[in-house]
Short mmCIF file of C-alpha atoms in Angstrom, two decimals:
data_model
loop_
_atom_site.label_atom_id
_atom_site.label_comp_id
_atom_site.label_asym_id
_atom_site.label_seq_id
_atom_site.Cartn_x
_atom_site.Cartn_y
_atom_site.Cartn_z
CA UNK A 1275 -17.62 23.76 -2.04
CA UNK A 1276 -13.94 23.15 -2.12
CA UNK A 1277 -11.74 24.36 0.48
CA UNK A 1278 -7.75 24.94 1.54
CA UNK A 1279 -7.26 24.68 5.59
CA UNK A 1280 -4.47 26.22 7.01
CA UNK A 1281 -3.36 25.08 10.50
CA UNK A 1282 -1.20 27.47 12.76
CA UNK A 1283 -0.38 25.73 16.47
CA UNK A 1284 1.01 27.91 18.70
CA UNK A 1285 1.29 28.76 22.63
CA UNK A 1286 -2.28 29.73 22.82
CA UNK A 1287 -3.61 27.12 21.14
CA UNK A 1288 -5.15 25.72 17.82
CA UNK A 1289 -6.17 28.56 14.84
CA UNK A 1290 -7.53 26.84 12.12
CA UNK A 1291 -8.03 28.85 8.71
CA UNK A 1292 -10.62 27.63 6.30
CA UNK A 1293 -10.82 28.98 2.51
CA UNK A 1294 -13.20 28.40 0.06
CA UNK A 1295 -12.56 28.87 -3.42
CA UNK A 1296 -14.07 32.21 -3.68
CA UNK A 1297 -11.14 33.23 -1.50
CA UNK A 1298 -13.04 33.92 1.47
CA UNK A 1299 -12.14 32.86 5.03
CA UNK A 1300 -13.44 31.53 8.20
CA UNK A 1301 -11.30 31.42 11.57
CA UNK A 1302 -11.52 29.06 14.25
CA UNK A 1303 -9.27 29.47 17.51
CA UNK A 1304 -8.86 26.54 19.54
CA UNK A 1305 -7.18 27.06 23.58
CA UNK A 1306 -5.31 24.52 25.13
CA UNK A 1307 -7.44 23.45 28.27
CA UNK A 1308 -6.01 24.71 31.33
CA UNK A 1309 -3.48 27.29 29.67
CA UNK A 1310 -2.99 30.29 29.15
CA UNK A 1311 -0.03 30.66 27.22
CA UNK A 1312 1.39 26.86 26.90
CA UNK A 1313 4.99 27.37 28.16
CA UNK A 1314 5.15 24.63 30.48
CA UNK A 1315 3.03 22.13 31.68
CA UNK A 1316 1.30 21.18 28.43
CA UNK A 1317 1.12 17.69 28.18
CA UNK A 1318 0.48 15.20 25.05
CA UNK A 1319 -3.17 14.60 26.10
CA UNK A 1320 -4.09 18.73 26.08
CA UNK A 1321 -1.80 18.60 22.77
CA UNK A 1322 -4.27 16.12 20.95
CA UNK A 1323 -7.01 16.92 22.66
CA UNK A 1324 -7.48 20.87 21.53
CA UNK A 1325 -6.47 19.85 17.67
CA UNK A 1326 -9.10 17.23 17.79
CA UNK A 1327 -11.59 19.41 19.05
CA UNK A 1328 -10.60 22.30 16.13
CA UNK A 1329 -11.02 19.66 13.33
CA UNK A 1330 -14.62 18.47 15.24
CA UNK A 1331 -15.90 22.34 15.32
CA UNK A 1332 -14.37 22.57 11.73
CA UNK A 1333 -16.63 19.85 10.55
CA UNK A 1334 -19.46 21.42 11.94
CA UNK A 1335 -19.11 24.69 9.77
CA UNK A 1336 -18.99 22.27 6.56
CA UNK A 1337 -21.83 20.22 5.09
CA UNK A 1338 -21.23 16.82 3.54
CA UNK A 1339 -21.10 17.72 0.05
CA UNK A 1340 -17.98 19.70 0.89
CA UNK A 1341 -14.29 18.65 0.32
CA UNK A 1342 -10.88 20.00 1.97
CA UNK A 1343 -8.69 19.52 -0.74
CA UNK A 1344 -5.68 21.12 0.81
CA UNK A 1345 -4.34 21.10 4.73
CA UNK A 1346 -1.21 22.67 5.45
CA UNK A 1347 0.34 23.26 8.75
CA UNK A 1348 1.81 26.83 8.90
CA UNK A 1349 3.55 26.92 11.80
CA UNK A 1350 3.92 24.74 15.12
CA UNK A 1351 5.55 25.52 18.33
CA UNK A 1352 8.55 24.28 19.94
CA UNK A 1353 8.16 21.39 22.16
CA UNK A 1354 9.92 17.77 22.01
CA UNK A 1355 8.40 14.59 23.26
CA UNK A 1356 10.23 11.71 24.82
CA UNK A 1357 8.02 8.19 24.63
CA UNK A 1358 8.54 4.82 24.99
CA UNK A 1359 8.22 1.73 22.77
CA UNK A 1360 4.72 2.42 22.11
CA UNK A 1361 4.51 5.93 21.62
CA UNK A 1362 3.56 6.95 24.92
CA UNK A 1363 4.33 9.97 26.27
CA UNK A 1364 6.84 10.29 29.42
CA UNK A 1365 6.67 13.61 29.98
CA UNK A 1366 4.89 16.54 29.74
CA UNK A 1367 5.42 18.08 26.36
CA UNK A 1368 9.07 19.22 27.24
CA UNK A 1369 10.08 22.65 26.65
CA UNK A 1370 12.61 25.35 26.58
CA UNK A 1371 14.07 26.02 30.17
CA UNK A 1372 16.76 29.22 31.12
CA UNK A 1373 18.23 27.15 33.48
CA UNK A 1374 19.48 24.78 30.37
CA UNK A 1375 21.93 27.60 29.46
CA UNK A 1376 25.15 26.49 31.72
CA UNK A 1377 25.03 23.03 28.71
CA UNK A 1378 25.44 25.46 26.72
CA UNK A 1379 28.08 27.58 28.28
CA UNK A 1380 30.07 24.40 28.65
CA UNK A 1381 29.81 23.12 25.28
CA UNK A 1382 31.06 26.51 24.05
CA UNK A 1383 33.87 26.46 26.67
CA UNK A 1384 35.37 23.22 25.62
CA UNK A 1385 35.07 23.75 21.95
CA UNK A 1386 31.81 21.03 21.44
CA UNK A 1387 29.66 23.63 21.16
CA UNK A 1388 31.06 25.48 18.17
CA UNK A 1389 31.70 22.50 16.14
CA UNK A 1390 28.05 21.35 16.41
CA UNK A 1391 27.04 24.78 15.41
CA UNK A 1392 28.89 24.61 12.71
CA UNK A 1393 27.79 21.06 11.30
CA UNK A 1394 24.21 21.76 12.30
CA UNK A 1395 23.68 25.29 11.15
CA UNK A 1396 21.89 26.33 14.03
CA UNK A 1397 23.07 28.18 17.28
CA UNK A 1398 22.79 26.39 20.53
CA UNK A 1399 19.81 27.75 22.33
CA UNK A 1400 17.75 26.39 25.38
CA UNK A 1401 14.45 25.66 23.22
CA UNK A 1402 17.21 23.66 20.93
CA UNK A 1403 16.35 19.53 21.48
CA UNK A 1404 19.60 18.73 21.85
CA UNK A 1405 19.92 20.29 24.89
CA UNK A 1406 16.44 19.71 26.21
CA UNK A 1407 17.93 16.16 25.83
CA UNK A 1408 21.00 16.77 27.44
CA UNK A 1409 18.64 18.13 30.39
CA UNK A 1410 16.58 15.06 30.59
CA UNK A 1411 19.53 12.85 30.45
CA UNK A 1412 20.88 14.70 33.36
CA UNK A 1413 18.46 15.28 35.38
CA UNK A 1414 15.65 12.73 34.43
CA UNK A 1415 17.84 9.12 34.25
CA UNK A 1416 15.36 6.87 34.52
CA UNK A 1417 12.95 8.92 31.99
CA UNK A 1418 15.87 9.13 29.67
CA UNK A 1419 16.53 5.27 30.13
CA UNK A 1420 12.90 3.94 29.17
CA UNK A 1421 12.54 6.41 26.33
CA UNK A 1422 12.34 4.72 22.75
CA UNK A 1423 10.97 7.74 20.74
CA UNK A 1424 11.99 11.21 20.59
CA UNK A 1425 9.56 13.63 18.36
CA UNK A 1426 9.27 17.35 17.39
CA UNK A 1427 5.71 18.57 17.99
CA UNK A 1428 5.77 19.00 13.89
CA UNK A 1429 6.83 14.73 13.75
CA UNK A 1430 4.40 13.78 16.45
CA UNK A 1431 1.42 15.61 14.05
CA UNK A 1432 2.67 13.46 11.26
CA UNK A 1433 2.32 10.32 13.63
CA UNK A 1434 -1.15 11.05 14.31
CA UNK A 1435 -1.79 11.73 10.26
CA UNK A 1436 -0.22 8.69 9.23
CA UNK A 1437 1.32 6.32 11.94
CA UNK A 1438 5.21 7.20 11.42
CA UNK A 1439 7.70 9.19 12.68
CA UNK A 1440 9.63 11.29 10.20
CA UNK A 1441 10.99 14.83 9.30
CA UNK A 1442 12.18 16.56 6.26
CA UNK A 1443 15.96 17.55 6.46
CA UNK A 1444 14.60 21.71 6.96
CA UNK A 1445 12.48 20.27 9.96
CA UNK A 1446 15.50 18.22 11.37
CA UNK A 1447 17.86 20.76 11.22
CA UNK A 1448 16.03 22.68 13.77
CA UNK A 1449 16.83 19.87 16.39
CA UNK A 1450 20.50 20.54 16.47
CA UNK A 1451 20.80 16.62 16.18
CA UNK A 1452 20.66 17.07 12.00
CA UNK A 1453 24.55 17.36 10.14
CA UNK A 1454 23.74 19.95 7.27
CA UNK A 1455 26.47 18.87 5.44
CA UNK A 1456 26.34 15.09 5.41
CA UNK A 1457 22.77 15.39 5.00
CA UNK A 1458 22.41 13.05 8.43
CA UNK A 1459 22.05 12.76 12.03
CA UNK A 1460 25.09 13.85 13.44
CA UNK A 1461 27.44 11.71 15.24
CA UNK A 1462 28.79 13.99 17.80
CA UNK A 1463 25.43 15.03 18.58
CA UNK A 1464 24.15 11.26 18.88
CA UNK A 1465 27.49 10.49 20.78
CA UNK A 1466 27.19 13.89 23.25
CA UNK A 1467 23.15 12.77 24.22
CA UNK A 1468 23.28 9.21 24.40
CA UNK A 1469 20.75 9.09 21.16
CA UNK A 1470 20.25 6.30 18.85
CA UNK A 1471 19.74 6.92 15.41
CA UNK A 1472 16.56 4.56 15.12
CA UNK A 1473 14.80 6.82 18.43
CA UNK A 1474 14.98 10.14 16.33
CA UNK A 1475 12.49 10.28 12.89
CA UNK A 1476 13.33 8.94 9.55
CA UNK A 1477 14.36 11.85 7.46
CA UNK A 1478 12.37 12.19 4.27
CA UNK A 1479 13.14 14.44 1.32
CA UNK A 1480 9.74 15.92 0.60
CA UNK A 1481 7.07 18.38 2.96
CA UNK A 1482 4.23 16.86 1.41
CA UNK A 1483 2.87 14.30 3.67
CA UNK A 1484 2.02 11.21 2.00
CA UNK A 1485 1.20 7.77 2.87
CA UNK A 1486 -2.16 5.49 4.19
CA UNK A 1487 -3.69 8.00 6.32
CA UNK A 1488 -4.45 6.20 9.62
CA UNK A 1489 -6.28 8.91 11.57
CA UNK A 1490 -9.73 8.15 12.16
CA UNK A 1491 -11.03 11.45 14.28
CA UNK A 1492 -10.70 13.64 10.56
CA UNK A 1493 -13.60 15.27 9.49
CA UNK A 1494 -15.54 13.39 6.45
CA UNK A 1495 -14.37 16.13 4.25
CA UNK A 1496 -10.59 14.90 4.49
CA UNK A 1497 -9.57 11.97 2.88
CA UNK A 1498 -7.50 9.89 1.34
CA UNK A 1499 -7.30 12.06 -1.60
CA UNK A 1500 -6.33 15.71 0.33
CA UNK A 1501 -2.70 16.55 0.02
CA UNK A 1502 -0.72 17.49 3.45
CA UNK A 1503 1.59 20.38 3.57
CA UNK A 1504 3.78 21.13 6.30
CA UNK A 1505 5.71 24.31 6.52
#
């Protein structure tokens, strides 16, 4: 049997969406150990840990002879990771926090905030990266010193696929680090956080996911030859 498997990851955890070609569905939820509703607190081991364990039950519903020939990623949360030179997390997965909103209220008062808005085509809001990284510069120094690697929770699921760290321009833009029209990271933004271009993801053009696939906890069913969506 041939199937399509949707992913969704979301505050409560992992739902994983399995369709045959006969159209008919099977649903497997997932929660993120220790959480009930994954605001704060979740950290990059619980992250990996719950969608491993949804692709492990997932295999267990198949039989060898099947194939996935399609995954796509619906829809995953907020959250932005700060690591280091090897990829290793610093932090818990960092989220949105209210207490974020006075960056905001003074990059609107002195005129910052509007013209990133305007570049970036997105408003300022807490759960925005930028200012989670303004946060962790400010009040997390040496954190913000000895991190190499910032990732979206959608890039750090492609670095787990296939060993890099990129995002599509539609996927970037939601950081508020991504120029809309120069089609770029943003200089004020870079300039206003203290970011280097080389420790946010390589942009790439397209949402299929391609290159050597590197994860080795996939079930047999996925290989080299399934095509990776992310929405």
């Amino acid at each position: 049997m041939k199937y399509k498997l949707l992913v969704d990851i979301n505050p409560l955890g992992v739902d994983l969406e399995l369709i045959d070609e006969n159209n008919q569905a099977q649903h497997l939820h997932v929660p993120f150990d220790d959480q009930g509703f994954a605001v704060q607190g979740l950290t990059q081991d619980d992250f990996v840990k719950a969608i491993k364990a949804g692709f492990e039950i997932l295999e267990s519903h198949l039989q060898d002879s099947d194939t996935i020939e399609h995954v796509e990623f619906t829809d995953i949360m907020n959250g932005w990771m700060a690591l280091d030179e090897t990829f290793k997390p610093l932090t818990p997965i960092l989220m949105g926090d209210a207490q974020d909103e006075h960056f905001i209220e003074a990059l609107m008062m002195n005129g910052i905030g509007g013209q990133l808005q305007r570049k970036t085509g997105v408003p300022l809001a807490v759960t925005l990266p930028l200012i989670i990284t303004l946060r962790l510069k400010n009040n997390e120094p040496a954190i913000y010193k000895n991190t190499a690697h910032y990732m979206t929770l959608r890039a750090y699921i492609v670095y787990m696929l296939f060993g890099t760290n990129t995002a599509t321009p539609a996927f970037a833009a939601r950081t508020g680090f991504y120029n809309s029209e120069q089609m770029g990271w943003d200089t004020q933004a870079l300039a206003l956080t203290g970011v280097q271009p080389e420790e946010l993801p390589i942009l790439v053009s397209d949402q299929e996911l391609v290159g050597d696939l590197k994860a080795t906890w996939l079930p047999k069913m996925i290989n080299h030859k399934t095509v990776f969506k992310m929405h």
